[in-house]
PDB file of C-alpha atoms in Angstrom:
ATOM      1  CA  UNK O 155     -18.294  -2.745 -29.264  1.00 80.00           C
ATOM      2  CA  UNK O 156     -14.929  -3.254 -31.148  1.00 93.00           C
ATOM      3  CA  UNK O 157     -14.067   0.264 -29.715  1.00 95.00           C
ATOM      4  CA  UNK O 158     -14.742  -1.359 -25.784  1.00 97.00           C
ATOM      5  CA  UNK O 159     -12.672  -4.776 -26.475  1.00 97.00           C
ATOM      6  CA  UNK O 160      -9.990  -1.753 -27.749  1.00 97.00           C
ATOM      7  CA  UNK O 161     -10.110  -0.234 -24.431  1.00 98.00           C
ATOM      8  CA  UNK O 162     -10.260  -3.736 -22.506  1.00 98.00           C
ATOM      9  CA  UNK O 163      -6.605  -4.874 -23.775  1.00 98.00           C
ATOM     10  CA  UNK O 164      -5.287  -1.445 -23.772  1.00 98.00           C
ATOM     11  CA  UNK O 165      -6.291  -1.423 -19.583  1.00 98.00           C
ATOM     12  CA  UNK O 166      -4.787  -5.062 -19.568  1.00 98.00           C
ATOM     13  CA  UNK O 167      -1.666  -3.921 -20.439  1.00 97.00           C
ATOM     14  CA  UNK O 168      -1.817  -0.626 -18.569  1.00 97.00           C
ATOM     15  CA  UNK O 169      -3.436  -1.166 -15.462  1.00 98.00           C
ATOM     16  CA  UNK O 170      -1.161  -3.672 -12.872  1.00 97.00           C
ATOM     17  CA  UNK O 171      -3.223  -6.058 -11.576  1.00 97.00           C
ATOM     18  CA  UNK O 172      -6.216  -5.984 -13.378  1.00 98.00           C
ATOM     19  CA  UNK O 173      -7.798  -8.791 -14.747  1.00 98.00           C
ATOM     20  CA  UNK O 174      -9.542  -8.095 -17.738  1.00 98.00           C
ATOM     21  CA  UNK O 175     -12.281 -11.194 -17.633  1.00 98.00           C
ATOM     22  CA  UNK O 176     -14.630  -9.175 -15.887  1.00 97.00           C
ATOM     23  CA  UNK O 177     -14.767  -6.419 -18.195  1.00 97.00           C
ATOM     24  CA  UNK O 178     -15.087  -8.984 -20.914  1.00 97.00           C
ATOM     25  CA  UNK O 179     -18.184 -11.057 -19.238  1.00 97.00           C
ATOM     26  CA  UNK O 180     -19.753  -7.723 -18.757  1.00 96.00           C
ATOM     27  CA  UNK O 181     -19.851  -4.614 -21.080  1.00 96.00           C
ATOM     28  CA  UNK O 182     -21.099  -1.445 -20.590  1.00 97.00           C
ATOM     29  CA  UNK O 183     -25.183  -1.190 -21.941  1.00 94.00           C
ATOM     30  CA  UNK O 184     -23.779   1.128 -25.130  1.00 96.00           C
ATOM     31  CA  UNK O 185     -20.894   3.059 -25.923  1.00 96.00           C
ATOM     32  CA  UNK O 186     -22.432   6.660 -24.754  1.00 97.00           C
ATOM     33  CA  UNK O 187     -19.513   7.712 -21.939  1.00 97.00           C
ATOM     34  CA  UNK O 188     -21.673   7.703 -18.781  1.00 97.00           C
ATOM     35  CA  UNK O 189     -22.585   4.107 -19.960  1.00 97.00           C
ATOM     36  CA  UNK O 190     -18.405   3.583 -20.187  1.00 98.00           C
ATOM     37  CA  UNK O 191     -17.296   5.515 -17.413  1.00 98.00           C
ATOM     38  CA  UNK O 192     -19.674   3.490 -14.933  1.00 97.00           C
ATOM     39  CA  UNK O 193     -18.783   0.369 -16.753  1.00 98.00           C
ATOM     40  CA  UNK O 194     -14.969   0.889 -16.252  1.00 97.00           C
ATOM     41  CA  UNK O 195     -15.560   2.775 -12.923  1.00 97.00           C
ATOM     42  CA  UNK O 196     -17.458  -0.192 -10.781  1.00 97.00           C
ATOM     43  CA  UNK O 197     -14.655  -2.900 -12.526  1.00 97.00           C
ATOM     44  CA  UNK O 198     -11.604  -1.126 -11.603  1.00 98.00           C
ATOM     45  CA  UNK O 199     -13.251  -0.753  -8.085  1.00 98.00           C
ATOM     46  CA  UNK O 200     -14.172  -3.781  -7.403  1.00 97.00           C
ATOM     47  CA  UNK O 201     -10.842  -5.124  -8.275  1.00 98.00           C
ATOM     48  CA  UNK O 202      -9.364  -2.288  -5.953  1.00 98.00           C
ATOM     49  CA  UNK O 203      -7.936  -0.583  -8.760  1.00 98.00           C
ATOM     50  CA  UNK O 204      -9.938   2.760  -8.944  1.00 98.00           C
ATOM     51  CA  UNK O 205     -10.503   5.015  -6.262  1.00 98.00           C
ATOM     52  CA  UNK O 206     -12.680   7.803  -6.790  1.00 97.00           C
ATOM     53  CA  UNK O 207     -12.196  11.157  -4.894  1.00 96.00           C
ATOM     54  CA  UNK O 208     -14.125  14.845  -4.534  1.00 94.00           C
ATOM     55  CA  UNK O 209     -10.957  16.740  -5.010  1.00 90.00           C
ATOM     56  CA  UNK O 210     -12.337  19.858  -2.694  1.00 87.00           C
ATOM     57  CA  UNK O 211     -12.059  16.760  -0.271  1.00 91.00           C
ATOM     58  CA  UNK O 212      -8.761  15.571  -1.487  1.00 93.00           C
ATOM     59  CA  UNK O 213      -5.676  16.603   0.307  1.00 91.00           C
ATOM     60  CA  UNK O 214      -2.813  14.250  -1.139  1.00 93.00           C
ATOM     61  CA  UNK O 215      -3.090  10.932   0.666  1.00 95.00           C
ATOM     62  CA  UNK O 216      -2.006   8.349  -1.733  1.00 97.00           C
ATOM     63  CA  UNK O 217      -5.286   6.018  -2.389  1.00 97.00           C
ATOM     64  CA  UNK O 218      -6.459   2.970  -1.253  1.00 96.00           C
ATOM     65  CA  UNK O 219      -5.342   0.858  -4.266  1.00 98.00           C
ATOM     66  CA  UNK O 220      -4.367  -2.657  -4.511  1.00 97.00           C
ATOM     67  CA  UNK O 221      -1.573  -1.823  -6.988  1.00 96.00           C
ATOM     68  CA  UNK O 222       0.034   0.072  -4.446  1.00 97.00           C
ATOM     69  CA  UNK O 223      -0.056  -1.961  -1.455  1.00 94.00           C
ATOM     70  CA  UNK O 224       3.468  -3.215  -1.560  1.00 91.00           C
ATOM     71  CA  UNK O 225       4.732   0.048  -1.581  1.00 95.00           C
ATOM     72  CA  UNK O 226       6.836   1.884   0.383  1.00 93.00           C
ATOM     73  CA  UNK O 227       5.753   5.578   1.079  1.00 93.00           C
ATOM     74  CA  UNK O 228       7.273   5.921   5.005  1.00 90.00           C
ATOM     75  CA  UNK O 229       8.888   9.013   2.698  1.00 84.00           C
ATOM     76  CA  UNK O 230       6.042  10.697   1.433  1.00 90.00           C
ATOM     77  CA  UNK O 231       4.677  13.530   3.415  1.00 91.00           C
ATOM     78  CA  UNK O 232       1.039  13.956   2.098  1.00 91.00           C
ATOM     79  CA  UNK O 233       0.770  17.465   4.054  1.00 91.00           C
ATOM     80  CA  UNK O 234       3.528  18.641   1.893  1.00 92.00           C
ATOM     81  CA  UNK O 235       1.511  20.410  -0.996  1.00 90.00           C
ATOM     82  CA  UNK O 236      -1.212  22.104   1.392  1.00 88.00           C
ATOM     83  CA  UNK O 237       1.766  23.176   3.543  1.00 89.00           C
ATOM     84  CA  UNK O 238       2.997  25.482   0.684  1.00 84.00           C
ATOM     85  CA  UNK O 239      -0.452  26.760   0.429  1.00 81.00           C
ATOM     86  CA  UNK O 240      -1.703  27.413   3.911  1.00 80.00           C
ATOM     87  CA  UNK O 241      -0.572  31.471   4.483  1.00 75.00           C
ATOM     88  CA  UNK O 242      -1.402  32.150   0.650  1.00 73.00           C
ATOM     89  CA  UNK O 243      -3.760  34.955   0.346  1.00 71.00           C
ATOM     90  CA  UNK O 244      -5.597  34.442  -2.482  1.00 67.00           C
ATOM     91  CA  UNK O 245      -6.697  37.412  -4.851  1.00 65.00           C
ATOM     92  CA  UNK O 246     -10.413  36.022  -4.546  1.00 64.00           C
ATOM     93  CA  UNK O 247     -12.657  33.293  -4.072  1.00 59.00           C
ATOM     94  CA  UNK O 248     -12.683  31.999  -7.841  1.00 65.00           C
ATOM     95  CA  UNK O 249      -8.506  31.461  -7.609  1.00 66.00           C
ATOM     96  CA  UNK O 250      -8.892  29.788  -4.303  1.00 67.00           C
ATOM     97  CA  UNK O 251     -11.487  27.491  -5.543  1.00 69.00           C
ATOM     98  CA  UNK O 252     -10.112  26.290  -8.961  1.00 76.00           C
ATOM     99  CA  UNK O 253      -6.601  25.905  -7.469  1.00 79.00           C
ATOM    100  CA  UNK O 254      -7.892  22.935  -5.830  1.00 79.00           C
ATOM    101  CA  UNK O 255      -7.987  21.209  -9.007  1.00 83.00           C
ATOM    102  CA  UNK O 256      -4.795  22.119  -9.723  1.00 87.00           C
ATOM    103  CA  UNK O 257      -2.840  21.098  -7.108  1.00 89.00           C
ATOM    104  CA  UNK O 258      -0.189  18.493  -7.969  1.00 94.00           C
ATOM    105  CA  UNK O 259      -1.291  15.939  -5.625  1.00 95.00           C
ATOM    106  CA  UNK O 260      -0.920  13.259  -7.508  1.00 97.00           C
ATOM    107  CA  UNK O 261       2.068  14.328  -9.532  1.00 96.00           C
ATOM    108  CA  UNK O 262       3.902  14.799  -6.128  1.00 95.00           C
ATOM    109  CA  UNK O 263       2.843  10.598  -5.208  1.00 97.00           C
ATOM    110  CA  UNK O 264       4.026   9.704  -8.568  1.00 97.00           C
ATOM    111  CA  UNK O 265       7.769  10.892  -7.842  1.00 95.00           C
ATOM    112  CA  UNK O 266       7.742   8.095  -5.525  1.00 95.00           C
ATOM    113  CA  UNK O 267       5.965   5.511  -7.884  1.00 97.00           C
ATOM    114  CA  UNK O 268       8.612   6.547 -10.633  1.00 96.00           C
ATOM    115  CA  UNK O 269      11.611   4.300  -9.608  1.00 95.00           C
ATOM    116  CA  UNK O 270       8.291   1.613  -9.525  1.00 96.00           C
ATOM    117  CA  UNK O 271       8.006   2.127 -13.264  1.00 97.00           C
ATOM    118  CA  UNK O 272       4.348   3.572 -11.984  1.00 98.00           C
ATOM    119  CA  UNK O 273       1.851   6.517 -11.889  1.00 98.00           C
ATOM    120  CA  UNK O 274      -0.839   7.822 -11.045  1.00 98.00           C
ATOM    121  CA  UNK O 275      -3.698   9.135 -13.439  1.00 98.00           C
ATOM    122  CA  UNK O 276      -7.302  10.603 -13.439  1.00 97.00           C
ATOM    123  CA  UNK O 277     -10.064  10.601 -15.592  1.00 97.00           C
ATOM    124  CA  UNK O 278     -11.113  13.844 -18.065  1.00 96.00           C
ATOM    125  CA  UNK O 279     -12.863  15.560 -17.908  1.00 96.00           C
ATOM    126  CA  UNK O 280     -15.182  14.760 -15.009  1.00 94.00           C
ATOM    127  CA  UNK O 281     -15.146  17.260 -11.727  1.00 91.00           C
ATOM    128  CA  UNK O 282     -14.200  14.732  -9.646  1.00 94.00           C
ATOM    129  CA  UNK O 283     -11.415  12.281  -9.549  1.00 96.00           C
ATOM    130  CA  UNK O 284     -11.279   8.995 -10.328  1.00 98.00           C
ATOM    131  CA  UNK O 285      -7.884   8.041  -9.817  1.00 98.00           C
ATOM    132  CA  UNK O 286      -6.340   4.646 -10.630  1.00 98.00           C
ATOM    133  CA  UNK O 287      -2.347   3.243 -11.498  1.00 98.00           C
ATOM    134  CA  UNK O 288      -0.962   2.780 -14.387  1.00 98.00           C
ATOM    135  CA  UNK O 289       2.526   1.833 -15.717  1.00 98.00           C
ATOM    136  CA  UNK O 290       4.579   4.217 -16.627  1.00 97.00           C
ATOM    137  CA  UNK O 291       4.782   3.497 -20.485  1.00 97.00           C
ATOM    138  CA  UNK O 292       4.354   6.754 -23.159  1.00 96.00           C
ATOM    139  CA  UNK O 293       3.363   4.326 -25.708  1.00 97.00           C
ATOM    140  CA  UNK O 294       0.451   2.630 -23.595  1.00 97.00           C
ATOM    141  CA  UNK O 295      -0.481   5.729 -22.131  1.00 97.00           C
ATOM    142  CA  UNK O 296      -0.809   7.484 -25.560  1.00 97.00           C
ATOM    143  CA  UNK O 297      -3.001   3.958 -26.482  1.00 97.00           C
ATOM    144  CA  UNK O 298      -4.909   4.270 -23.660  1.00 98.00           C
ATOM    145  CA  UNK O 299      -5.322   8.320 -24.321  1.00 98.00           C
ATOM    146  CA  UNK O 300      -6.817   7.421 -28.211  1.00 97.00           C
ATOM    147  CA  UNK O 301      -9.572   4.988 -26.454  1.00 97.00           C
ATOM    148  CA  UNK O 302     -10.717   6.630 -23.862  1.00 98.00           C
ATOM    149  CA  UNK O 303     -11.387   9.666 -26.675  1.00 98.00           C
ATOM    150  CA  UNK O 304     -13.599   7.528 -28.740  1.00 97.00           C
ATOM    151  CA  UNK O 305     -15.976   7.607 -25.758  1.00 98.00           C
ATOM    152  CA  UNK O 306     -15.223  11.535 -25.205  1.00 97.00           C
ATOM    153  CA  UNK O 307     -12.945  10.744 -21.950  1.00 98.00           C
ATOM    154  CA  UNK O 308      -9.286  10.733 -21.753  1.00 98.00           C
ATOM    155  CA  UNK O 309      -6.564  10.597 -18.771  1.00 97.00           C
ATOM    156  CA  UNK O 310      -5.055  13.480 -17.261  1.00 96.00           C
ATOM    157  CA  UNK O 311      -1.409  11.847 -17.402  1.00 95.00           C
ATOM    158  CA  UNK O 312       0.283  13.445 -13.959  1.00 95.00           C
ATOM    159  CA  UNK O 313       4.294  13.636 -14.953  1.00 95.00           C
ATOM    160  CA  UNK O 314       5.979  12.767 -11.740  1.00 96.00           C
ATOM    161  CA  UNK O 315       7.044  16.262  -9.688  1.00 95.00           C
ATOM    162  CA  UNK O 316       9.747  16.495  -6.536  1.00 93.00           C
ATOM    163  CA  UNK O 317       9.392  18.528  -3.696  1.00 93.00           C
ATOM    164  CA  UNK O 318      10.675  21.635  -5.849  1.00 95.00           C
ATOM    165  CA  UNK O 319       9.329  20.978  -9.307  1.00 95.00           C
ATOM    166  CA  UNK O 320       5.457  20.960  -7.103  1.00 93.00           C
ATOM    167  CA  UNK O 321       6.793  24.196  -4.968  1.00 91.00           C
ATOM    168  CA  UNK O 322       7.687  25.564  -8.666  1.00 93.00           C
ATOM    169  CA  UNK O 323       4.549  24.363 -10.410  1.00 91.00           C
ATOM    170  CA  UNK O 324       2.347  26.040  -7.106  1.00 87.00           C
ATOM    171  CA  UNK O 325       4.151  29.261  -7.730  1.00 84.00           C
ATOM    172  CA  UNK O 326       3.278  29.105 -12.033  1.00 86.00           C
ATOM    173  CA  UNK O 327      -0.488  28.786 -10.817  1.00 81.00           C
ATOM    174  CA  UNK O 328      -0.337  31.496  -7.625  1.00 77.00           C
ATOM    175  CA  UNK O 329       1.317  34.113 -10.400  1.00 76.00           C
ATOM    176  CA  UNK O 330       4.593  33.908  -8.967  1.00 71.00           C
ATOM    177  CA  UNK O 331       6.649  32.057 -11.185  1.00 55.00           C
TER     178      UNK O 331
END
């Protein structure tokens, strides 16, 4: 379990707002990653720190987490990213489908968290999202990157994008850039 207390003080330190006592009281039953994920999955969310999302349902609304409440996003426009791809005909069903996971949703929220020292990150490499706040610290992130792998997770780390770093990164994964 040394490999779980690891991951417990990395989270401290990454995660605002969490408080780690929980996690401590209760481990996960082993160390096999369903076992971890549901362990770290139902404490995050019960502290409102973890919100999980089907991305075919996910359209760029910034999520219901406690970390963010005392933001300001009256700026963000969360129809901005489907806007660009609402007249694209896609070559087939396949491109159309994947590009959904693609989509820099939360990349496009974390140009506003970025003056907040913030971002947004997911879990790998599950089909769905589970989404949750960290601070935006490399050398955390990178320590939070080597524990999740000794469970066979890691975080998909989300670099902050503008409006026209997302426009350019949609046009990289529609061929045209």
């Amino acid at each position: 379990m040394e490999n779980i207390n690891k991951l417990t003080e990395i989270l401290a330190l990454c995660v605002p707002q969490l408080d780690p006592s929980p996690l401590r009281a209760a481990p996960p039953a082993s160390t096999d990653r369903s076992d971890v994920l549901a362990w770290f999955a139902n404490h995050l969310e019960q502290q409102g720190l973890l919100a999980y999302e089907e991305w075919k349902e996910y359209f760029g609304h910034v999520p219901a987490l406690q970390s963010l409440s005392g933001i300001d996003f009256a700026g963000y426009d969360d129809g901005f990213i489907v806007s660009l791809i609402e007249d694209v005909d896609f070559p087939d069903a396949e491109t159309a489908y994947t590009l959904q996971y693609e989509l820099p949703f939360l990349e496009h929220i974390n140009s506003i968290l970025q003056p907040q020292g913030l971002r947004l990150v997911d879990l790998l490499p599950f089909e769905n999202a589970y989404i949750f706040c960290v601070k935006d610290d490399e050398d955390q992130l990178r320590q939070l990157s080597k524990c999740l792998q000794a469970f066979d997770m890691d975080i998909n780390e989300r670099s902050a994008m503008n409006q026209q770093q997302a426009m350019a990164r949609l046009g990289a994964l529609l061929g045209n850039g």
